[in-house]
Short mmCIF file of N, CA and C in Angstrom, two decimals:
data_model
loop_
_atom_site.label_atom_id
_atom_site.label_comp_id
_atom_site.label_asym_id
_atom_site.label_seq_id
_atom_site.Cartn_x
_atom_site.Cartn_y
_atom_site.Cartn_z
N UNK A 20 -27.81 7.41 42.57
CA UNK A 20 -27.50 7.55 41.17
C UNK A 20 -25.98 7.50 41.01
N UNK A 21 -25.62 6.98 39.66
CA UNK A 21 -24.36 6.53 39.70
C UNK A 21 -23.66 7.40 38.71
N UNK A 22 -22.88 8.37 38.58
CA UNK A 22 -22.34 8.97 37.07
C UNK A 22 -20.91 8.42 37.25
N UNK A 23 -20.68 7.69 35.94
CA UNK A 23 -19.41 7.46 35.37
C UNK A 23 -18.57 8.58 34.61
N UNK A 24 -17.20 8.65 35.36
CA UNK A 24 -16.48 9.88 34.30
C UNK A 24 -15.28 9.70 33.81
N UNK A 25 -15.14 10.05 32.97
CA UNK A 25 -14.37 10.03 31.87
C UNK A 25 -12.61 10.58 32.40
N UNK A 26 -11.63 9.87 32.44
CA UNK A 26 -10.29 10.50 33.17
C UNK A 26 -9.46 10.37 31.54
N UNK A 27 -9.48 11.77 30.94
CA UNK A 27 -8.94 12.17 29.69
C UNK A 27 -7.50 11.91 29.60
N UNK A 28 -6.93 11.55 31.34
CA UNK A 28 -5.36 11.31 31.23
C UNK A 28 -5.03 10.50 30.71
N UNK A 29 -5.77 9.47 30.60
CA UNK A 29 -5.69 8.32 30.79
C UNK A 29 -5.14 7.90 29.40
N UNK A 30 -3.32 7.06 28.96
CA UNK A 30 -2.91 6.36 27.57
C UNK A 30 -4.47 5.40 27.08
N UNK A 31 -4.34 6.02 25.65
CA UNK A 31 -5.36 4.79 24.72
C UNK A 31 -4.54 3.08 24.67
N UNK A 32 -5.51 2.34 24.67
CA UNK A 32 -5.05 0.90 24.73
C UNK A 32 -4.13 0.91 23.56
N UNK A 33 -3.09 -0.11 24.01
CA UNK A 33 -2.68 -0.37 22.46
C UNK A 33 -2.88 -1.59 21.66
N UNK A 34 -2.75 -1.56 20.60
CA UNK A 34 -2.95 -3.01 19.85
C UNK A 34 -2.53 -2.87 18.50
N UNK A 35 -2.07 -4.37 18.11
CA UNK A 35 -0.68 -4.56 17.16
C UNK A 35 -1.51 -4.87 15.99
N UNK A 36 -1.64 -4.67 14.36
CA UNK A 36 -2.04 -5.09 13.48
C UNK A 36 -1.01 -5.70 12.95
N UNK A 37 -1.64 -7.22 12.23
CA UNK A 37 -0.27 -7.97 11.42
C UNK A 37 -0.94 -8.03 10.22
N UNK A 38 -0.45 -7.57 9.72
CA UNK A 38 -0.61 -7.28 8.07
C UNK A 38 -0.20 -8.92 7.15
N UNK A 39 -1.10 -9.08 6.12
CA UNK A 39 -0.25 -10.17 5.59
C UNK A 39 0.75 -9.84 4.18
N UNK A 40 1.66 -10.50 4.08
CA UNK A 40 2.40 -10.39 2.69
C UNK A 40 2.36 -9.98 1.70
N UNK A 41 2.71 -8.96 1.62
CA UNK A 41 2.91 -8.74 0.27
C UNK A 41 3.02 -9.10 -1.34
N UNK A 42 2.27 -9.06 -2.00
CA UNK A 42 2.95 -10.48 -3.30
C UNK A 42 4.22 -9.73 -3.92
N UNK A 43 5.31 -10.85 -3.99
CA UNK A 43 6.57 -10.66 -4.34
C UNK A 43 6.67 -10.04 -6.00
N UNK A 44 5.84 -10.32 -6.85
CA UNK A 44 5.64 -9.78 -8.13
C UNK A 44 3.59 -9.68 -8.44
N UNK A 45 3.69 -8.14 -9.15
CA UNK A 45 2.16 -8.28 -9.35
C UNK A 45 1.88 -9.00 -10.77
N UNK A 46 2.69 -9.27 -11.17
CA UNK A 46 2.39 -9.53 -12.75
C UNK A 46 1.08 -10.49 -12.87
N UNK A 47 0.07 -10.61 -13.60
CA UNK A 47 -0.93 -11.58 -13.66
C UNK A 47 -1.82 -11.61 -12.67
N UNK A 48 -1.84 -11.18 -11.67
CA UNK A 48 -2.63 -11.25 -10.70
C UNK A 48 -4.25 -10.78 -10.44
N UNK A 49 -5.20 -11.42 -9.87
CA UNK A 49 -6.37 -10.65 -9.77
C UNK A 49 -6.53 -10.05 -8.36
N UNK A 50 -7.17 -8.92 -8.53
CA UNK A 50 -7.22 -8.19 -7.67
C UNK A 50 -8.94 -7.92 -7.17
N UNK A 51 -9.48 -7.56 -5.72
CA UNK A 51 -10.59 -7.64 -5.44
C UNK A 51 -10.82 -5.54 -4.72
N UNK A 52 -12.18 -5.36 -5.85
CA UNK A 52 -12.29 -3.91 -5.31
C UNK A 52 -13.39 -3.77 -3.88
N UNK A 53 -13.27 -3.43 -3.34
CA UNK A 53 -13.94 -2.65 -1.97
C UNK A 53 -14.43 -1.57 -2.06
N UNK A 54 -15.74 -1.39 -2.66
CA UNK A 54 -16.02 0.17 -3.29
C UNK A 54 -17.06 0.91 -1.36
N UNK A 55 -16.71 1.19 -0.91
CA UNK A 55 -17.19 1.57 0.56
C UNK A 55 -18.98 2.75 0.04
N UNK A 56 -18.94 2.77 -1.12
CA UNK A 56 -20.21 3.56 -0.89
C UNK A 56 -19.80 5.05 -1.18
N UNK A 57 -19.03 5.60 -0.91
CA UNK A 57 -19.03 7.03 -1.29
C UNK A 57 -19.02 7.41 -2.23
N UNK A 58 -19.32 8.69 -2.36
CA UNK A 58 -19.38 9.53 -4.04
C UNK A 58 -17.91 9.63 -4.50
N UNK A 59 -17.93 8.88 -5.72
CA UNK A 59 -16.71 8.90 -6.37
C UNK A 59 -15.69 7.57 -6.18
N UNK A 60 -16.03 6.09 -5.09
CA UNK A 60 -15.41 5.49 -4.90
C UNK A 60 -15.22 4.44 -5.86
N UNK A 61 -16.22 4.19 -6.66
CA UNK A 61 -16.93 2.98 -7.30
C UNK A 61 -15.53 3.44 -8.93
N UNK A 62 -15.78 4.62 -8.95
CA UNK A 62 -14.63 5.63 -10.09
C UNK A 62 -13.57 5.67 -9.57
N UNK A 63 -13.04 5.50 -8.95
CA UNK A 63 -11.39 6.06 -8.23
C UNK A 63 -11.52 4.04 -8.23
N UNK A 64 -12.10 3.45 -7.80
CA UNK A 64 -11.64 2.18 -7.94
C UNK A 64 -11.28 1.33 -9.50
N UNK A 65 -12.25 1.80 -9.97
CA UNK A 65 -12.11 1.61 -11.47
C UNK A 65 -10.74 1.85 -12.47
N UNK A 66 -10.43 3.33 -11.70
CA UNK A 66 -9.79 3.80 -12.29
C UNK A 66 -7.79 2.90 -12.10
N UNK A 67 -7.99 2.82 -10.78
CA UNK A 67 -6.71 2.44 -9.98
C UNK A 67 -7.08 0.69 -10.74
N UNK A 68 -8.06 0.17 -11.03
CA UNK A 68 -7.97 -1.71 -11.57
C UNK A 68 -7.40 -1.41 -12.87
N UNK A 69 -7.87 -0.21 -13.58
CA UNK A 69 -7.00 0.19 -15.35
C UNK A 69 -6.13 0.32 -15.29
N UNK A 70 -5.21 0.89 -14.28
CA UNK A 70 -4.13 1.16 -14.19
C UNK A 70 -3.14 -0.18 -14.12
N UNK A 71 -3.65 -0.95 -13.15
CA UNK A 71 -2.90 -1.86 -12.59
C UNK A 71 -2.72 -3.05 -13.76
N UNK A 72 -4.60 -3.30 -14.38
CA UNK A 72 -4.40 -3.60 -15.80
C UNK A 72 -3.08 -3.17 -16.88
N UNK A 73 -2.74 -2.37 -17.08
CA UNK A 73 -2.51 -1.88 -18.42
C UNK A 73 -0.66 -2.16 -17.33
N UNK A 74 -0.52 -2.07 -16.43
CA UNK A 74 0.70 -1.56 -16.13
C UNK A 74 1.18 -3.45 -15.71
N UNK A 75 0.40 -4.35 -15.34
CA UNK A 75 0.77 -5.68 -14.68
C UNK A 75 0.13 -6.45 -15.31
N UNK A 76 -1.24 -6.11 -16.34
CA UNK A 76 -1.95 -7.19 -16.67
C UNK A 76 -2.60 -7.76 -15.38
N UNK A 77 -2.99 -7.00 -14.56
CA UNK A 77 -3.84 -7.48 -13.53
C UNK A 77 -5.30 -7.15 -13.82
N UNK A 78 -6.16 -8.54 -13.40
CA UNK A 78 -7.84 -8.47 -13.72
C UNK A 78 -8.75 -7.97 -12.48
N UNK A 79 -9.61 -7.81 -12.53
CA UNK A 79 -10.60 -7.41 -11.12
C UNK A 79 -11.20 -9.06 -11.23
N UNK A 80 -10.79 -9.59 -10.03
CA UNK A 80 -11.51 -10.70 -9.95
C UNK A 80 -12.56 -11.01 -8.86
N UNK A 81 -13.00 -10.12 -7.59
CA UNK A 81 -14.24 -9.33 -7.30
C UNK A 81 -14.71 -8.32 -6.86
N UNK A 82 -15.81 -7.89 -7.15
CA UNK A 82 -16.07 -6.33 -6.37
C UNK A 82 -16.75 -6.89 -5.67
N UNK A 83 -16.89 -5.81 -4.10
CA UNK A 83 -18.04 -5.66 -3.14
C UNK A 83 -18.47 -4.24 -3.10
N UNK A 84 -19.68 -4.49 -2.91
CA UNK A 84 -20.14 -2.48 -2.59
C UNK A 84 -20.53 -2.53 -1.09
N UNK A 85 -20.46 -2.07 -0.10
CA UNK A 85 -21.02 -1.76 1.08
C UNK A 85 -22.03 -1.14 1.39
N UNK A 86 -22.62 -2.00 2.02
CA UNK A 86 -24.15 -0.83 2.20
C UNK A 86 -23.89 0.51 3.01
N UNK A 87 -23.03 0.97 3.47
CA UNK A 87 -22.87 2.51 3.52
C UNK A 87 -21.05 2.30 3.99
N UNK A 88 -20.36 3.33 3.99
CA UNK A 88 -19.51 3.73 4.96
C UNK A 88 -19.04 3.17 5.65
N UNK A 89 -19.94 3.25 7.19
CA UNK A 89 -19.90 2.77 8.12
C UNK A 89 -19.97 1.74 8.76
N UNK A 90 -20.15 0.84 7.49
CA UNK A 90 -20.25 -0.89 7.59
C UNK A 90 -19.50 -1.38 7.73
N UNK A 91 -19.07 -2.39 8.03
CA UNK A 91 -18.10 -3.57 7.42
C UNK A 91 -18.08 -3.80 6.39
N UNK A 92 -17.23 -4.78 5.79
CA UNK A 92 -17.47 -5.91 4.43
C UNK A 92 -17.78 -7.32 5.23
N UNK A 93 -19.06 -7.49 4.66
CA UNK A 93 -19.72 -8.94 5.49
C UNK A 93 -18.66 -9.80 5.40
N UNK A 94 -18.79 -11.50 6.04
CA UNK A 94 -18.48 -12.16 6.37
C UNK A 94 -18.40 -13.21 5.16
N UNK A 95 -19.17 -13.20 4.53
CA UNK A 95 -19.49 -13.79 3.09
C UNK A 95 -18.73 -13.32 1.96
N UNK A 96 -18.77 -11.82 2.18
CA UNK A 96 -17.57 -11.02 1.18
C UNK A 96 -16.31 -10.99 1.27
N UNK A 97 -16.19 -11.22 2.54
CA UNK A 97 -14.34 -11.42 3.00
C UNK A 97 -13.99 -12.91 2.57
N UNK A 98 -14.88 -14.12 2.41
CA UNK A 98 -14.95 -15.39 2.31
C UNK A 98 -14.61 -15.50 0.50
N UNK A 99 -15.20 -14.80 -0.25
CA UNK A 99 -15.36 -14.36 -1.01
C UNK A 99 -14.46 -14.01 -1.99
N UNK A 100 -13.86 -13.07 -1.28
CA UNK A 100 -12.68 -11.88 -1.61
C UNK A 100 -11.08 -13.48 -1.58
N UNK A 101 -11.10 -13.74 -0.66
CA UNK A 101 -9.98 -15.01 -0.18
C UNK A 101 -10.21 -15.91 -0.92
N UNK A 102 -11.40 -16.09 -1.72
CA UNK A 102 -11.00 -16.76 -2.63
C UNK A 102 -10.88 -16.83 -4.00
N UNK A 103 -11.14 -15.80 -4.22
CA UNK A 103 -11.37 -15.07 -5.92
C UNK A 103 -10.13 -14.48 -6.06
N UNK A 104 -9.31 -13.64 -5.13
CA UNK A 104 -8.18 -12.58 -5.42
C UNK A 104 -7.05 -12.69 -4.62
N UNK A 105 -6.38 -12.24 -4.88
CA UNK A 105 -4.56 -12.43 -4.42
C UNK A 105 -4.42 -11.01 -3.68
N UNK A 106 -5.16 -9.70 -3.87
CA UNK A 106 -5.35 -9.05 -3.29
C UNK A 106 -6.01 -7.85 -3.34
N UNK A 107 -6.75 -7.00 -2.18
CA UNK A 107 -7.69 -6.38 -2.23
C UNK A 107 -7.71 -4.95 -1.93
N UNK A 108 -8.06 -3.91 -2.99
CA UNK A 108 -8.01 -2.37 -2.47
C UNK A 108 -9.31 -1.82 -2.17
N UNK A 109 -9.38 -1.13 -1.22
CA UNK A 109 -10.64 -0.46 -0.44
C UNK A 109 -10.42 0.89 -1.09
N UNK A 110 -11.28 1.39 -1.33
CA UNK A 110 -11.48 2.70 -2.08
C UNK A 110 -12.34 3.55 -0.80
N UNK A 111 -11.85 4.84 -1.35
CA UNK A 111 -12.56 5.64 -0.47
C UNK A 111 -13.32 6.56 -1.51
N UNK A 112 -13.68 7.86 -1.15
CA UNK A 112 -13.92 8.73 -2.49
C UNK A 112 -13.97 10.25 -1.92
N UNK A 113 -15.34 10.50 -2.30
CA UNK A 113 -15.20 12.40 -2.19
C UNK A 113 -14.43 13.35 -2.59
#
């Protein structure tokens, strides 16, 4: 029998995220919501697209809902998202 164990010393891997660009002005822009499923996210997203509305004249140009949490945003929705919006906020909630 074989037990594998765990050496807690051990540094976590590292790895680099590259973020993309920023838009240089929001004015006019549509924006895509990421509502993840939690209580209160679908509202806190809503709330943050009025804002951005009233303050840039920015539109919601798509939502996704996630089938829970712990999902991803499918492959179809990210396809989706890239091409409907200039850029996208993930909401959380609770």
């Amino acid at each position: 029998m074989t037990i594998d164990i765990f050496d807690p010393t051990s540094s976590p891997e590292r790895s680099s995220i590259e973020f993309v660009p920023r838009p240089k002005n929001l004015e006019k822009l549509r924006v895509g919501l990421v509502d993840n499923s939690k209580y209160n996210s679908k509202a806190l997203l809503l709330r943050i697209a009025d804002r951005l509305n009233s303050r840039y004249g920015i539109e919601i140009g798509h939502t996704v809902t996630k089938t829970s949490p712990g999902h991803p945003v499918s492959e179809i929705a990210i396809a989706a998202l890239k091409e409907k919006v200039n850029f996208t906020v993930a909401g959380i909630g609770d």
